[in-house]
mmCIF file of C-alpha atoms in Angstrom:
data_model
loop_
_atom_site.group_PDB
_atom_site.id
_atom_site.type_symbol
_atom_site.label_atom_id
_atom_site.label_comp_id
_atom_site.label_asym_id
_atom_site.label_seq_id
_atom_site.Cartn_x
_atom_site.Cartn_y
_atom_site.Cartn_z
ATOM 1 C CA ASN E 1 0.000 0.000 0.000
ATOM 2 C CA VAL E 2 2.015 2.939 -1.256
ATOM 3 C CA GLY E 3 0.475 6.401 -1.153
ATOM 4 C CA ALA E 4 1.003 9.139 -3.703
ATOM 5 C CA ASP E 5 3.556 10.715 -1.351
ATOM 6 C CA GLY E 6 6.008 7.849 -1.798
ATOM 7 C CA GLY E 7 5.670 6.781 1.842
ATOM 8 C CA GLY E 8 6.239 3.184 0.817
ATOM 9 C CA ALA E 9 9.653 4.073 -0.580
ATOM 10 C CA ARG E 10 10.569 5.760 2.719
ATOM 11 C CA LEU E 11 9.453 2.690 4.641
ATOM 12 C CA ARG E 12 11.442 0.378 2.390
ATOM 13 C CA GLY E 13 14.446 2.675 2.760
ATOM 14 C CA ALA E 14 14.193 2.563 6.551
ATOM 15 C CA GLU E 15 13.857 -1.235 6.473
ATOM 16 C CA LEU E 16 16.928 -1.518 4.260
ATOM 17 C CA GLU E 17 18.835 0.785 6.607
ATOM 18 C CA ARG E 18 17.876 -1.329 9.640
ATOM 19 C CA LEU E 19 18.958 -4.479 7.808
ATOM 20 C CA GLY E 20 22.261 -2.762 7.008
ATOM 21 C CA ASP E 21 22.655 -1.816 10.668
ATOM 22 C CA SER E 22 22.144 -5.426 11.711
ATOM 23 C CA LEU E 23 24.647 -6.693 9.158
ATOM 24 C CA LEU E 24 27.169 -4.025 10.138
ATOM 25 C CA GLY E 25 26.818 -4.996 13.799
ATOM 26 C CA ASN E 26 27.538 -8.606 12.844
ATOM 27 C CA GLY E 27 30.711 -7.727 10.947
ATOM 28 C CA LYS E 28 29.189 -8.301 7.502
ATOM 29 C CA TYR E 29 30.474 -5.063 6.071
ATOM 30 C CA PHE E 30 29.999 -5.721 2.363
ATOM 31 C CA GLN E 31 26.430 -6.948 2.842
ATOM 32 C CA ALA E 32 25.682 -3.917 5.046
ATOM 33 C CA TYR E 33 27.103 -1.618 2.391
ATOM 34 C CA VAL E 34 24.796 -3.150 -0.232
ATOM 35 C CA GLN E 35 21.714 -2.590 1.941
ATOM 36 C CA TYR E 36 22.722 1.009 2.686
ATOM 37 C CA GLN E 37 23.314 1.574 -1.013
ATOM 38 C CA LYS E 38 19.792 0.324 -1.783
ATOM 39 C CA SER E 39 18.361 2.572 0.936
ATOM 40 C CA LEU E 40 20.287 5.561 -0.364
ATOM 41 C CA ALA E 41 19.017 4.918 -3.890
ATOM 42 C CA LEU E 42 15.505 5.564 -2.551
ATOM 43 C CA LYS E 43 16.510 8.776 -0.780
ATOM 44 C CA PRO E 44 19.853 10.032 -2.176
ATOM 45 C CA ASP E 45 20.163 13.068 0.112
ATOM 46 C CA ASN E 46 20.280 11.095 3.382
ATOM 47 C CA PRO E 47 23.647 11.883 4.986
ATOM 48 C CA ARG E 48 23.065 9.409 7.841
ATOM 49 C CA VAL E 49 22.817 6.444 5.463
ATOM 50 C CA GLY E 50 25.709 7.800 3.412
ATOM 51 C CA TYR E 51 27.778 7.929 6.600
ATOM 52 C CA LYS E 52 26.892 4.322 7.382
ATOM 53 C CA MET E 53 28.008 3.327 3.886
ATOM 54 C CA GLY E 54 31.334 5.004 4.616
ATOM 55 C CA LEU E 55 31.577 3.213 7.953
ATOM 56 C CA ALA E 56 30.964 -0.156 6.280
ATOM 57 C CA LEU E 57 33.744 0.622 3.808
ATOM 58 C CA LEU E 58 36.066 1.771 6.593
ATOM 59 C CA LEU E 59 35.469 -1.306 8.720
ATOM 60 C CA GLY E 60 35.898 -3.451 5.617
ATOM 61 C CA ASP E 61 39.365 -1.917 5.154
ATOM 62 C CA LYS E 62 38.407 0.028 2.015
ATOM 63 C CA ASN E 63 39.958 3.260 3.245
ATOM 64 C CA ASP E 64 40.144 5.150 -0.063
ATOM 65 C CA ASP E 65 36.527 4.338 -0.868
ATOM 66 C CA ALA E 66 35.531 5.298 2.690
ATOM 67 C CA ILE E 67 37.231 8.684 2.341
ATOM 68 C CA GLU E 68 35.331 9.284 -0.896
ATOM 69 C CA GLN E 69 32.023 8.271 0.714
ATOM 70 C CA PHE E 70 32.538 10.380 3.843
ATOM 71 C CA SER E 71 33.508 13.333 1.630
ATOM 72 C CA ALA E 72 30.210 12.944 -0.250
ATOM 73 C CA VAL E 73 28.396 13.067 3.099
ATOM 74 C CA LEU E 74 30.254 16.251 4.037
ATOM 75 C CA LYS E 75 29.108 17.872 0.789
ATOM 76 C CA LEU E 76 25.519 17.223 1.900
ATOM 77 C CA ASP E 77 26.145 18.221 5.520
ATOM 78 C CA PRO E 78 29.390 20.125 6.218
ATOM 79 C CA LYS E 79 28.806 19.836 9.980
ATOM 80 C CA PHE E 80 28.478 16.029 10.096
ATOM 81 C CA SER E 81 31.110 15.445 12.776
ATOM 82 C CA GLN E 82 31.224 11.663 12.460
ATOM 83 C CA ALA E 83 31.971 11.952 8.737
ATOM 84 C CA TYR E 84 35.055 14.054 9.577
ATOM 85 C CA GLU E 85 35.980 11.406 12.132
ATOM 86 C CA GLY E 86 35.546 8.740 9.453
ATOM 87 C CA VAL E 87 37.832 10.590 7.048
ATOM 88 C CA GLY E 88 40.415 11.006 9.817
ATOM 89 C CA TRP E 89 40.138 7.356 10.819
ATOM 90 C CA ALA E 90 40.587 6.215 7.207
ATOM 91 C CA TYR E 91 43.670 8.407 6.783
ATOM 92 C CA PHE E 92 44.955 7.082 10.109
ATOM 93 C CA ASN E 93 44.554 3.527 8.806
ATOM 94 C CA LYS E 94 46.582 4.547 5.763
ATOM 95 C CA GLN E 95 49.228 5.947 8.129
ATOM 96 C CA ASP E 96 48.714 9.386 6.613
ATOM 97 C CA TYR E 97 48.730 11.172 9.956
ATOM 98 C CA GLY E 98 49.184 14.596 8.369
ATOM 99 C CA ARG E 99 45.719 14.267 6.798
ATOM 100 C CA ALA E 100 44.185 12.321 9.665
ATOM 101 C CA GLU E 101 44.904 14.938 12.329
ATOM 102 C CA PRO E 102 43.051 17.951 10.832
ATOM 103 C CA ASN E 103 39.995 15.824 10.049
ATOM 104 C CA LEU E 104 39.889 14.465 13.594
ATOM 105 C CA ARG E 105 40.254 18.020 14.936
ATOM 106 C CA LYS E 106 37.413 19.168 12.661
ATOM 107 C CA ALA E 107 35.254 16.313 13.982
ATOM 108 C CA LEU E 108 35.924 17.467 17.546
ATOM 109 C CA GLU E 109 35.142 21.081 16.613
ATOM 110 C CA HIS E 110 31.634 19.940 15.741
ATOM 111 C CA ASN E 111 31.248 17.352 18.513
ATOM 112 C CA HIS E 112 33.560 17.244 21.541
ATOM 113 C CA ARG E 113 32.079 13.866 22.602
ATOM 114 C CA LEU E 114 33.786 11.763 19.915
ATOM 115 C CA TRP E 115 36.058 9.617 22.078
ATOM 116 C CA ARG E 116 37.424 7.739 19.057
ATOM 117 C CA SER E 117 38.789 10.988 17.587
ATOM 118 C CA TYR E 118 40.640 11.745 20.826
ATOM 119 C CA ASN E 119 41.997 8.199 20.924
ATOM 120 C CA LEU E 120 43.222 8.345 17.324
ATOM 121 C CA LEU E 121 44.872 11.704 17.998
ATOM 122 C CA GLY E 122 46.564 10.135 21.031
ATOM 123 C CA ASN E 123 47.841 7.332 18.795
ATOM 124 C CA ILE E 124 49.169 9.864 16.290
ATOM 125 C CA TYR E 125 51.023 11.763 19.010
ATOM 126 C CA ASP E 126 52.473 8.514 20.367
ATOM 127 C CA TYR E 127 53.809 7.703 16.877
ATOM 128 C CA ARG E 128 55.332 11.184 16.774
ATOM 129 C CA LYS E 129 56.844 10.646 20.250
ATOM 130 C CA GLN E 130 54.779 13.537 21.628
ATOM 131 C CA TYR E 131 53.774 11.588 24.705
ATOM 132 C CA ASP E 132 52.476 14.484 26.791
ATOM 133 C CA ARG E 133 50.112 15.490 23.981
ATOM 134 C CA ALA E 134 49.079 11.856 23.553
ATOM 135 C CA ALA E 135 48.262 11.529 27.261
ATOM 136 C CA LEU E 136 46.069 14.640 27.084
ATOM 137 C CA GLU E 137 44.126 13.173 24.168
ATOM 138 C CA TYR E 138 43.651 9.873 25.986
ATOM 139 C CA ALA E 139 42.482 11.778 29.071
ATOM 140 C CA SER E 140 39.891 13.548 26.896
ATOM 141 C CA ALA E 141 38.772 10.213 25.446
ATOM 142 C CA ILE E 142 38.452 8.762 28.952
ATOM 143 C CA ALA E 143 36.418 11.770 30.106
ATOM 144 C CA VAL E 144 33.887 10.956 27.367
ATOM 145 C CA ALA E 145 34.029 7.138 27.581
ATOM 146 C CA PRO E 146 35.308 6.151 31.042
ATOM 147 C CA ASP E 147 34.152 2.547 30.616
ATOM 148 C CA LYS E 148 36.558 1.716 27.766
ATOM 149 C CA ALA E 149 39.493 -0.137 29.332
ATOM 150 C CA PHE E 150 41.701 0.104 26.260
ATOM 151 C CA LEU E 151 41.791 3.906 26.568
ATOM 152 C CA TYR E 152 43.467 3.578 29.983
ATOM 153 C CA ASN E 153 45.811 1.010 28.475
ATOM 154 C CA ASN E 154 46.730 3.423 25.661
ATOM 155 C CA MET E 155 47.397 6.118 28.237
ATOM 156 C CA GLY E 156 49.572 3.671 30.200
ATOM 157 C CA VAL E 157 51.622 2.872 27.106
ATOM 158 C CA SER E 158 52.109 6.579 26.453
ATOM 159 C CA PHE E 159 53.256 7.178 30.043
ATOM 160 C CA THR E 160 55.622 4.204 29.786
ATOM 161 C CA LEU E 161 57.169 5.549 26.595
ATOM 162 C CA ALA E 162 57.597 8.920 28.313
ATOM 163 C CA GLY E 163 59.350 7.268 31.279
ATOM 164 C CA ARG E 164 56.497 8.194 33.638
ATOM 165 C CA TYR E 165 56.305 4.755 35.223
ATOM 166 C CA GLN E 166 54.138 5.444 38.265
ATOM 167 C CA GLU E 167 51.499 7.157 36.114
ATOM 168 C CA ALA E 168 51.741 4.245 33.677
ATOM 169 C CA THR E 169 51.147 1.761 36.499
ATOM 170 C CA ASP E 170 48.132 3.749 37.664
ATOM 171 C CA ALA E 171 46.688 3.842 34.129
ATOM 172 C CA PHE E 172 47.231 0.110 33.610
ATOM 173 C CA THR E 173 45.590 -0.594 36.975
ATOM 174 C CA ARG E 174 42.539 1.446 35.942
ATOM 175 C CA ALA E 175 42.428 -0.501 32.662
ATOM 176 C CA ILE E 176 42.430 -3.819 34.538
ATOM 177 C CA GLU E 177 39.692 -2.608 36.873
ATOM 178 C CA ARG E 178 37.423 -1.955 33.877
ATOM 179 C CA ARG E 179 37.803 -5.388 32.249
#
């Protein structure tokens, strides 16, 4: 029963999106991408579904394609913080930290609650041996997501590399407590 307003197409699009979400959650990235693509074909200007397509590509290790998809989302919605995070994450995966960093910063400009962006920035600063900066980023990530044990572990590694062994021990202890 489809009305003249195309409501049936919207419903089908939402169903396809939900199916994509389920597949994505089960690690079936290519199948999720296909469902999102079908949903987007019904409503091409939906940045949320476009973002999810990019996420499926990113998680499926298709970083260049993910960057292209997230960039398309940002053309539709230049304030879509998670799309900037996705671009930064994809560049991080490609070890192009010079391009990852400004995109992660842009994501945080639009949404200071993106713990993954802080964590990735911390990783970048660790690779650059800027351990104090890394620790600050991990602390910001922890402030947003205090339940994620690996963030404390990352902070502990950073403190260890900086020779700050007591702080490292404290961070590792907090990581163990959250397992």
